[in-house]
Tab-separated table of C-alpha atoms and ligand atoms in Angstrom:
chain	number	residue	atom	x	y	z
A	217	MET	CA	92.959	-84.609	-59.724
A	218	SER	CA	94.517	-81.179	-60.526
A	219	GLY	CA	94.597	-78.964	-63.358
A	220	GLN	CA	97.308	-76.308	-64.982
A	221	PRO	CA	97.488	-72.804	-64.215
A	222	SER	CA	95.157	-70.913	-66.477
A	223	GLY	CA	97.369	-68.084	-66.388
A	224	ARG	CA	93.969	-66.029	-65.555
A	225	THR	CA	94.277	-63.776	-62.823
A	226	ASN	CA	91.084	-62.825	-60.864
A	227	ARG	CA	91.331	-59.141	-59.293
A	228	GLY	CA	94.846	-58.864	-58.810
A	229	GLY	CA	95.194	-61.855	-56.759
A	230	ARG	CA	97.000	-60.079	-53.489
A	231	ARG	CA	98.811	-62.849	-51.588
A	232	LEU	CA	98.302	-62.374	-47.956
A	233	LEU	CA	101.053	-64.517	-45.767
A	234	PRO	CA	100.436	-65.780	-42.200
A	235	GLY	CA	100.042	-62.934	-39.654
A	236	SER	CA	97.302	-61.424	-41.675
A	237	THR	CA	93.634	-61.373	-40.351
A	238	ILE	CA	91.035	-63.105	-42.020
A	239	GLY	CA	87.488	-62.023	-41.636
A	240	VAL	CA	84.305	-64.314	-42.000
A	241	LEU	CA	81.073	-63.342	-42.726
A	242	GLY	CA	79.202	-66.120	-40.420
A	243	GLY	CA	80.215	-67.391	-37.501
A	244	GLY	CA	78.951	-71.140	-37.786
A	245	GLN	CA	80.722	-74.534	-37.662
A	246	LEU	CA	82.174	-73.748	-40.891
A	247	GLY	CA	83.513	-70.655	-39.994
A	248	ARG	CA	84.970	-72.469	-36.676
A	249	MET	CA	86.544	-75.074	-38.658
A	250	LEU	CA	87.990	-72.429	-41.411
A	251	ALA	CA	89.286	-70.421	-38.215
A	252	LEU	CA	90.934	-73.694	-36.607
A	253	ALA	CA	92.451	-74.539	-39.621
A	254	GLY	CA	93.842	-71.180	-40.508
A	255	ARG	CA	95.036	-70.483	-36.926
A	256	ASN	CA	97.214	-73.854	-37.302
A	257	MET	CA	98.981	-71.709	-40.222
A	258	GLY	CA	99.532	-68.346	-38.611
A	259	PHE	CA	96.459	-66.342	-39.525
A	260	ARG	CA	94.269	-64.556	-37.324
A	261	PHE	CA	90.680	-64.701	-37.437
A	262	VAL	CA	87.531	-62.041	-36.803
A	263	THR	CA	84.176	-62.997	-37.536
A	264	LEU	CA	80.347	-61.524	-37.965
A	265	ASP	CA	77.789	-63.171	-36.530
A	266	PRO	CA	74.416	-61.990	-34.622
A	267	THR	CA	74.572	-64.847	-31.994
A	268	PRO	CA	76.873	-64.171	-29.084
A	269	ASP	CA	79.541	-66.902	-28.478
A	270	ALA	CA	78.694	-68.285	-32.186
A	271	PRO	CA	80.831	-71.543	-32.933
A	272	CYS	CA	83.423	-69.579	-34.834
A	273	GLY	CA	83.537	-66.766	-32.204
A	274	GLN	CA	84.850	-68.788	-29.649
A	275	VAL	CA	88.157	-69.355	-31.582
A	276	ALA	CA	88.200	-66.114	-33.221
A	277	GLU	CA	87.378	-62.492	-32.381
A	278	GLN	CA	83.836	-61.847	-32.962
A	279	ILE	CA	81.701	-58.655	-33.751
A	280	VAL	CA	78.168	-59.531	-32.581
A	281	ALA	CA	75.858	-57.857	-35.332
A	282	ALA	CA	73.230	-58.631	-38.093
A	283	TYR	CA	74.455	-60.179	-41.180
A	284	ASP	CA	72.660	-57.124	-43.248
A	285	ASP	CA	74.214	-54.579	-40.747
A	286	ALA	CA	76.380	-52.498	-42.949
A	287	GLU	CA	78.131	-50.617	-40.065
A	288	ALA	CA	79.090	-53.929	-38.366
A	289	ALA	CA	80.286	-55.175	-41.867
A	290	ARG	CA	82.503	-52.109	-42.378
A	291	ARG	CA	83.934	-52.738	-39.057
A	292	LEU	CA	84.846	-56.117	-40.063
A	293	ALA	CA	86.354	-54.934	-43.170
A	294	GLU	CA	88.481	-52.264	-41.042
A	295	LYS	CA	89.745	-55.290	-38.737
A	296	ALA	CA	90.129	-57.648	-41.389
A	297	ASP	CA	93.121	-57.780	-44.425
A	298	VAL	CA	90.646	-60.331	-46.405
A	299	ILE	CA	87.097	-61.184	-46.450
A	300	THR	CA	85.603	-64.422	-46.731
A	301	TYR	CA	82.108	-66.096	-45.955
A	302	GLU	CA	80.416	-69.247	-44.597
A	303	PHE	CA	77.326	-69.094	-46.172
A	304	GLU	CA	75.698	-68.203	-49.567
A	305	ASN	CA	72.827	-65.745	-48.545
A	306	VAL	CA	75.230	-62.768	-47.852
A	307	ASP	CA	73.299	-59.747	-48.278
A	308	ALA	CA	73.506	-57.934	-51.630
A	309	GLY	CA	74.251	-54.599	-50.112
A	310	VAL	CA	76.805	-56.043	-47.699
A	311	ALA	CA	78.548	-57.694	-50.441
A	312	GLN	CA	78.507	-54.592	-52.292
A	313	MET	CA	79.669	-52.470	-49.710
A	314	LEU	CA	82.739	-54.922	-48.789
A	315	MET	CA	83.567	-55.537	-52.421
A	316	SER	CA	84.230	-51.558	-52.577
A	317	GLU	CA	85.897	-50.952	-49.191
A	318	SER	CA	87.705	-54.192	-48.513
A	319	TYR	CA	89.631	-57.173	-50.386
A	320	VAL	CA	86.935	-60.057	-51.082
A	321	PRO	CA	88.712	-62.298	-53.594
A	322	GLN	CA	85.896	-64.622	-54.189
A	323	GLY	CA	84.249	-61.400	-55.770
A	324	SER	CA	80.455	-61.284	-55.295
A	325	ARG	CA	79.281	-62.690	-58.755
A	326	LEU	CA	79.673	-66.015	-57.543
A	327	LEU	CA	77.504	-65.643	-54.663
A	328	HIS	CA	75.049	-63.783	-57.183
A	329	THR	CA	74.914	-66.937	-59.145
A	330	THR	CA	74.445	-69.452	-56.293
A	331	GLN	CA	71.780	-67.570	-54.486
A	332	HIS	CA	69.324	-68.361	-57.409
A	333	ARG	CA	68.716	-71.610	-58.671
A	334	LEU	CA	67.810	-70.594	-62.582
A	335	ARG	CA	71.138	-68.469	-62.596
A	336	GLU	CA	73.075	-71.437	-61.246
A	337	LYS	CA	71.509	-74.031	-63.677
A	338	ARG	CA	72.406	-71.751	-66.765
A	339	ALA	CA	75.787	-71.157	-65.366
A	340	ILE	CA	76.541	-74.810	-64.841
A	341	GLU	CA	75.085	-75.114	-68.502
A	342	ALA	CA	77.223	-72.510	-69.902
A	343	ALA	CA	80.174	-74.573	-68.252
A	344	GLY	CA	79.092	-77.368	-70.651
A	345	VAL	CA	77.843	-79.784	-67.683
A	346	GLN	CA	74.607	-81.581	-67.771
A	347	VAL	CA	71.998	-80.408	-64.913
A	348	ALA	CA	68.418	-82.310	-64.718
A	349	PRO	CA	65.989	-81.142	-67.590
A	350	TYR	CA	63.938	-78.145	-65.658
A	351	ARG	CA	61.602	-75.502	-66.689
A	352	GLU	CA	61.064	-72.172	-65.227
A	353	ILE	CA	57.729	-71.800	-64.012
A	354	ALA	CA	55.243	-68.385	-63.945
A	355	SER	CA	51.905	-69.565	-63.635
A	356	VAL	CA	49.974	-72.712	-62.962
A	357	ASP	CA	49.113	-73.405	-66.238
A	358	GLU	CA	52.820	-73.668	-66.837
A	359	LEU	CA	53.478	-75.737	-64.024
A	360	ARG	CA	50.636	-78.026	-65.522
A	361	GLU	CA	52.261	-78.270	-69.231
A	362	ALA	CA	55.565	-78.789	-67.607
A	363	VAL	CA	54.327	-81.603	-65.529
A	364	ALA	CA	52.750	-83.228	-68.405
A	365	ALA	CA	56.038	-82.593	-70.636
A	366	PHE	CA	58.279	-84.272	-67.965
A	367	GLY	CA	55.976	-86.846	-66.307
A	368	THR	CA	55.476	-87.831	-62.563
A	369	PRO	CA	57.218	-87.814	-60.385
A	370	CYS	CA	59.101	-84.197	-60.745
A	371	VAL	CA	60.302	-81.733	-58.393
A	372	LEU	CA	58.785	-78.242	-57.833
A	373	LYS	CA	61.566	-75.829	-56.249
A	374	THR	CA	61.852	-72.199	-55.275
A	375	ALA	CA	64.643	-70.156	-57.130
A	376	THR	CA	65.808	-68.933	-53.775
A	377	GLY	CA	65.658	-69.535	-50.251
A	378	GLY	CA	65.600	-73.263	-50.237
A	379	TYR	CA	67.751	-75.711	-48.401
A	380	ASP	CA	68.088	-79.267	-46.669
A	381	GLY	CA	65.122	-80.015	-48.782
A	382	LYS	CA	62.760	-76.939	-47.767
A	383	GLY	CA	61.295	-75.047	-50.740
A	384	GLN	CA	60.656	-78.346	-52.497
A	385	TRP	CA	57.647	-80.230	-53.639
A	386	VAL	CA	57.901	-83.729	-55.207
A	387	ILE	CA	54.836	-83.750	-57.338
A	388	ARG	CA	53.632	-87.258	-57.544
A	389	SER	CA	50.681	-86.778	-60.057
A	390	VAL	CA	49.008	-84.040	-61.873
A	391	ASP	CA	46.340	-83.462	-59.447
A	392	GLU	CA	48.930	-82.283	-56.985
A	393	VAL	CA	49.943	-79.344	-59.427
A	394	PRO	CA	47.265	-76.746	-57.818
A	395	GLU	CA	48.421	-77.105	-54.435
A	396	ALA	CA	52.058	-77.285	-55.140
A	397	TYR	CA	52.090	-74.105	-57.055
A	398	ALA	CA	49.993	-72.293	-54.158
A	399	THR	CA	52.383	-73.451	-51.665
A	400	LEU	CA	55.516	-72.583	-53.082
A	401	SER	CA	54.245	-69.528	-54.560
A	402	LYS	CA	53.785	-68.104	-51.505
A	403	ALA	CA	57.475	-67.786	-51.317
A	404	LYS	CA	57.359	-64.992	-53.829
A	405	THR	CA	60.248	-66.142	-55.801
A	406	GLU	CA	60.243	-67.800	-59.202
A	407	LEU	CA	59.845	-71.275	-59.484
A	408	VAL	CA	61.503	-73.986	-61.397
A	409	LEU	CA	60.019	-77.783	-62.220
A	410	GLU	CA	62.864	-80.196	-62.578
A	411	GLN	CA	62.301	-83.856	-63.760
A	412	PHE	CA	62.888	-86.332	-61.738
A	413	ILE	CA	66.539	-88.172	-61.701
A	414	ARG	CA	66.078	-91.684	-60.521
A	415	PHE	CA	69.558	-91.795	-59.409
A	416	GLU	CA	71.733	-94.396	-57.949
A	417	LYS	CA	73.883	-92.444	-55.902
A	418	GLU	CA	74.116	-88.683	-54.832
A	419	LEU	CA	77.755	-87.574	-54.978
A	420	SER	CA	79.743	-84.510	-54.086
A	421	VAL	CA	83.067	-83.010	-55.493
A	422	ILE	CA	84.600	-80.146	-53.522
A	423	VAL	CA	87.149	-78.072	-56.013
A	424	ALA	CA	89.244	-75.091	-54.878
A	425	ARG	CA	90.550	-72.420	-57.313
A	426	SER	CA	93.268	-69.760	-56.440
A	427	PRO	CA	93.465	-66.086	-57.815
A	428	GLN	CA	96.166	-67.438	-60.289
A	429	GLY	CA	93.701	-69.873	-61.795
A	430	GLU	CA	95.321	-73.157	-60.004
A	431	THR	CA	92.853	-75.717	-59.212
A	432	LYS	CA	92.513	-78.710	-57.412
A	433	SER	CA	89.711	-81.560	-56.719
A	434	PHE	CA	89.008	-83.666	-53.518
A	435	PRO	CA	88.345	-87.226	-54.139
A	436	PRO	CA	84.061	-87.463	-54.618
A	437	ALA	CA	82.262	-88.443	-51.815
A	438	GLU	CA	79.244	-90.670	-51.584
A	439	ASN	CA	76.532	-88.823	-49.799
A	440	ILE	CA	73.324	-90.584	-47.902
A	441	HIS	CA	70.563	-88.136	-46.488
A	442	VAL	CA	68.293	-89.186	-43.943
A	443	HIS	CA	64.707	-86.641	-43.758
A	444	ASN	CA	66.875	-84.547	-46.384
A	445	ILE	CA	69.940	-83.848	-43.913
A	446	LEU	CA	73.347	-85.269	-44.612
A	447	HIS	CA	73.920	-88.332	-42.622
A	448	LEU	CA	76.850	-90.037	-44.198
A	449	SER	CA	79.292	-89.186	-46.614
A	450	ILE	CA	81.392	-91.994	-47.516
A	451	VAL	CA	84.835	-91.856	-49.250
A	452	PRO	CA	85.851	-93.435	-51.672
A	453	VAL	CA	82.495	-93.896	-53.310
A	454	ARG	CA	81.560	-97.417	-53.620
A	455	ALA	CA	80.874	-99.623	-56.520
A	456	THR	CA	81.639	-96.913	-59.129
A	457	ASP	CA	84.360	-97.129	-61.886
A	458	GLU	CA	87.631	-95.078	-61.555
A	459	GLN	CA	86.469	-93.008	-64.766
A	460	THR	CA	83.192	-92.353	-63.669
A	461	LEU	CA	84.794	-90.633	-60.569
A	462	LYS	CA	87.060	-88.956	-62.827
A	463	ARG	CA	84.471	-87.363	-64.884
A	464	ALA	CA	82.998	-86.040	-61.857
A	465	GLU	CA	86.096	-84.448	-60.847
A	466	GLN	CA	86.760	-82.944	-64.223
A	467	MET	CA	83.065	-81.488	-64.197
A	468	ALA	CA	83.539	-79.717	-60.824
A	469	ILE	CA	86.881	-78.548	-62.268
A	470	GLN	CA	85.319	-77.207	-65.599
A	471	ILE	CA	82.277	-75.312	-63.654
A	472	ALA	CA	84.957	-73.662	-61.131
A	473	GLU	CA	87.196	-72.553	-64.249
A	474	SER	CA	84.075	-71.155	-66.330
A	475	LEU	CA	82.936	-69.087	-63.435
A	476	GLU	CA	86.859	-68.432	-62.502
A	477	MET	CA	85.606	-68.642	-59.089
A	478	VAL	CA	88.271	-67.960	-56.113
A	479	GLY	CA	88.039	-70.151	-52.806
A	480	LEU	CA	86.218	-73.736	-52.533
A	481	LEU	CA	82.980	-74.636	-54.908
A	482	ALA	CA	81.030	-77.637	-53.402
A	483	VAL	CA	79.262	-79.586	-56.517
A	484	GLU	CA	76.530	-81.840	-55.527
A	485	MET	CA	75.743	-84.492	-58.259
A	486	PHE	CA	73.228	-87.527	-59.159
A	487	LEU	CA	74.800	-90.785	-60.397
A	488	THR	CA	72.561	-92.657	-62.402
A	489	ALA	CA	72.751	-96.579	-63.023
A	490	ASP	CA	74.184	-96.059	-66.568
A	491	GLY	CA	77.031	-93.504	-65.341
A	492	GLU	CA	75.361	-90.447	-66.213
A	493	LEU	CA	76.092	-87.736	-64.082
A	494	PHE	CA	73.421	-84.456	-63.464
A	495	VAL	CA	74.561	-81.653	-61.700
A	496	ASN	CA	71.962	-80.782	-58.610
A	497	GLU	CA	73.400	-77.639	-56.689
A	498	LEU	CA	76.310	-75.495	-55.999
A	499	ALA	CA	77.817	-74.178	-52.505
A	500	PRO	CA	80.698	-71.479	-52.903
A	501	ARG	CA	82.049	-72.541	-49.464
A	502	PRO	CA	83.403	-75.392	-47.421
A	503	HIS	CA	80.764	-78.007	-47.273
A	504	ASN	CA	79.262	-80.970	-45.115
A	505	SER	CA	80.390	-83.429	-47.312
A	506	GLY	CA	83.664	-82.022	-47.343
A	507	HIS	CA	84.362	-82.602	-43.504
A	508	TYR	CA	85.840	-86.080	-44.089
A	509	THR	CA	88.888	-84.167	-45.893
A	510	MET	CA	89.891	-83.186	-42.036
A	511	GLU	CA	91.856	-86.211	-41.096
A	512	ALA	CA	91.370	-88.650	-44.423
A	513	CYS	CA	93.084	-85.974	-46.520
A	514	THR	CA	96.715	-84.491	-47.016
A	515	THR	CA	95.144	-81.091	-46.900
A	516	SER	CA	91.520	-80.346	-45.212
A	517	GLN	CA	89.012	-78.405	-47.351
A	518	PHE	CA	89.348	-75.639	-44.631
A	519	GLU	CA	93.147	-75.201	-45.118
A	520	GLN	CA	92.732	-75.474	-48.602
A	521	HIS	CA	90.025	-72.442	-48.661
A	522	VAL	CA	92.531	-70.463	-46.906
A	523	ARG	CA	95.075	-71.341	-49.222
A	524	ALA	CA	93.144	-70.176	-51.976
A	525	ILE	CA	92.113	-66.952	-50.758
A	526	CYS	CA	95.408	-65.764	-49.583
A	527	ASN	CA	96.942	-66.654	-53.037
A	528	LEU	CA	98.901	-69.725	-51.534
A	529	PRO	CA	99.698	-72.813	-53.782
A	530	LEU	CA	96.863	-75.257	-53.076
A	531	GLY	CA	97.813	-78.234	-50.940
A	532	PRO	CA	97.752	-81.842	-52.212
A	533	THR	CA	94.496	-83.718	-52.030
A	534	GLU	CA	95.433	-87.270	-52.086
A	535	LEU	CA	92.901	-89.707	-49.799
A	536	LEU	CA	95.111	-91.030	-46.867
A	537	THR	CA	92.430	-93.271	-45.828
A	538	PRO	CA	89.006	-94.629	-46.453
A	539	VAL	CA	86.671	-92.512	-44.406
A	540	VAL	CA	83.005	-92.316	-43.524
A	541	MET	CA	82.206	-89.170	-41.880
A	542	VAL	CA	78.760	-89.258	-39.794
A	543	ASN	CA	76.847	-86.249	-38.736
A	544	LEU	CA	75.940	-85.504	-35.019
A	545	LEU	CA	72.383	-83.741	-34.563
A	546	GLY	CA	70.784	-82.713	-31.560
A	547	GLU	CA	69.117	-86.105	-30.815
A	548	HIS	CA	72.275	-87.427	-31.158
A	549	ILE	CA	74.437	-85.656	-28.171
A	550	GLU	CA	72.917	-87.528	-25.153
A	551	PRO	CA	73.701	-91.467	-26.707
A	552	LEU	CA	77.008	-89.741	-27.817
A	553	MET	CA	77.949	-88.530	-24.331
A	554	GLU	CA	77.189	-91.950	-23.076
A	555	TRP	CA	79.193	-93.663	-25.540
A	556	LEU	CA	82.034	-91.188	-25.447
A	557	PRO	CA	83.915	-92.163	-22.072
A	558	GLU	CA	84.266	-95.858	-23.418
A	559	GLN	CA	83.791	-95.834	-26.873
A	560	ARG	CA	82.661	-99.598	-26.799
A	561	GLY	CA	81.789	-101.622	-29.908
A	562	LEU	CA	84.064	-99.706	-32.249
A	563	PRO	CA	85.061	-102.112	-34.740
A	564	GLU	CA	88.489	-103.239	-34.714
A	565	GLY	CA	90.742	-100.926	-37.115
A	566	VAL	CA	88.311	-98.071	-36.917
A	567	THR	CA	89.533	-94.796	-35.352
A	568	ALA	CA	86.517	-92.268	-34.457
A	569	LYS	CA	87.730	-88.478	-34.863
A	570	LEU	CA	85.130	-86.340	-32.897
A	571	HIS	CA	84.297	-82.801	-33.640
A	572	LEU	CA	81.772	-80.732	-31.801
A	573	TYR	CA	80.842	-77.445	-32.888
A	574	GLY	CA	80.563	-75.640	-29.362
A	575	LYS	CA	76.752	-75.161	-30.179
A	576	HIS	CA	74.773	-74.197	-26.942
A	577	GLU	CA	71.525	-75.811	-27.441
A	578	ALA	CA	71.008	-79.561	-28.915
A	579	LYS	CA	67.970	-78.955	-30.500
A	580	VAL	CA	66.547	-81.923	-32.853
A	581	LYS	CA	68.101	-81.819	-36.285
A	582	ARG	CA	70.536	-79.056	-35.480
A	583	LYS	CA	74.037	-79.938	-36.591
A	584	MET	CA	76.152	-79.995	-33.512
A	585	GLY	CA	79.061	-82.244	-34.783
A	586	HIS	CA	80.547	-84.809	-36.865
A	587	ILE	CA	82.665	-88.002	-36.489
A	588	ASN	CA	85.003	-88.879	-39.075
A	589	LEU	CA	85.743	-92.784	-38.916
A	590	LEU	CA	88.780	-93.400	-40.319
A	591	THR	CA	88.536	-97.267	-41.395
A	592	PRO	CA	90.130	-99.844	-43.494
A	593	ASP	CA	87.022	-100.524	-45.302
A	594	VAL	CA	84.060	-98.032	-45.544
A	595	GLU	CA	81.512	-101.054	-44.965
A	596	ARG	CA	82.966	-101.731	-41.315
A	597	ALA	CA	81.989	-98.267	-40.351
A	598	ILE	CA	78.716	-97.934	-42.217
A	599	ARG	CA	77.602	-101.265	-40.398
A	600	TRP	CA	78.888	-99.916	-36.988
A	601	VAL	CA	76.502	-96.590	-37.646
A	602	SER	CA	73.769	-98.510	-38.376
A	603	GLU	CA	73.963	-100.648	-35.401
A	604	SER	CA	75.205	-97.707	-32.796
A	605	PRO	CA	72.681	-96.419	-30.264
A	606	ILE	CA	74.081	-93.013	-31.314
A	607	TRP	CA	71.915	-92.603	-34.527
A	608	LYS	CA	69.086	-94.724	-33.512
A	609	SER	CA	66.738	-91.753	-32.486
B	214	AMP	P1	68.535	-79.903	-53.109
B	214	AMP	O1	67.558	-79.007	-52.225
B	214	AMP	O2	68.363	-79.898	-54.496
B	214	AMP	O3	69.494	-80.314	-52.594
B	214	AMP	O4	67.400	-81.127	-52.877
B	214	AMP	C1	67.420	-81.870	-51.671
B	214	AMP	C2	67.564	-83.476	-51.984
B	214	AMP	O5	65.929	-84.008	-53.108
B	214	AMP	C3	68.366	-83.912	-52.994
B	214	AMP	O6	69.608	-84.372	-51.967
B	214	AMP	C4	67.643	-84.970	-53.336
B	214	AMP	O7	67.577	-86.230	-52.643
B	214	AMP	C5	66.231	-84.845	-53.997
B	214	AMP	N1	66.201	-84.157	-55.179
B	214	AMP	C6	66.213	-82.783	-55.261
B	214	AMP	N2	66.208	-82.885	-56.678
B	214	AMP	C7	65.820	-83.701	-57.277
B	214	AMP	C8	65.765	-84.125	-58.945
B	214	AMP	N3	65.532	-83.450	-59.990
B	214	AMP	N4	65.456	-85.462	-58.899
B	214	AMP	C9	65.701	-86.382	-58.203
B	214	AMP	N5	65.902	-86.077	-56.726
B	214	AMP	C10	66.026	-84.737	-56.349
């Protein structure tokens, strides 16, 4: 789905042509895939990351330094024509310095918004989009009161620092209130209580916006998590009418426009049995649930991000084939390597496209890579994943 250019500009919208250097704060897998896509378009990359030989550093120049090292960030700025980031917890001081000394088309406002759940929820509501009912919690008494109002279960979350289900407590009975409060308030950040949404599906939509206000969204993905970590992204979303999916895309575009963001925004949502959509979270960057676009869409999310920050026309986002993206965690690498030479058992008509991120140690639960299964029908690929020895551990 594409929106019309709104005519608004964002900080001048400088155009960067191939040959320019893109600086990436963070050298993980998202930076790596961004650099691989951007290099195909003729851009150069330099990344800043504390781990030597980081996934992105293997395919770009790397400055080895801490993320909050202002002097190193200044060196990054000197080498790059434009700066972007691959994670949202960019140090506020570094973001400020880069804004004044370099060109950061994404700005720092969106980061400030998405670094804090309460600010994020208010921004989503201001865009006219629904989130799960929530309350800010400042004391154990307020929590008790809110739990009574929402009923159980409900979810207590820290406003900052949570990811992959960390910094969360599903409160199943009012008796858990003191312990939940005591545990999460240790994080020394605001707390927010959310009503529990009995969702049927978790969806995400990735939307791109250029400095000129052109927007384009990718087809929604149906996401399946295991132990709070993304396991599968299924596209097209199963058993869901076209209108609901269009609505999900429209909501993502509405948020992107309201925030006047530049680059990519991933919008995670809950879909209920009666077709209601609630936005759960935003991520102002390429997203794991968008990896399916690498082979299954005309333009990948990474190429789209490069186009957006360089103020080039956004690429078409059509789905070329149904696809199932499956993540490879540390514990999956050994069985993967056994399977890889023969690729035994892959169903007829299913093509497996493997992406590994070049991480040195295959630690349990660590994201090491993913496979995009291009398939005539998604159930065939899902069945294969559920029966494959790779994901048994
Ligand atoms: P989050 O860190 O906010 O992405 O939450 C992690 C996971 O917890 C989500 O992917 C959902 O499966 C679940 N979850 C979070 N908030 C809610 C909620 N308000 N209602 C139901 N499930 C939730």
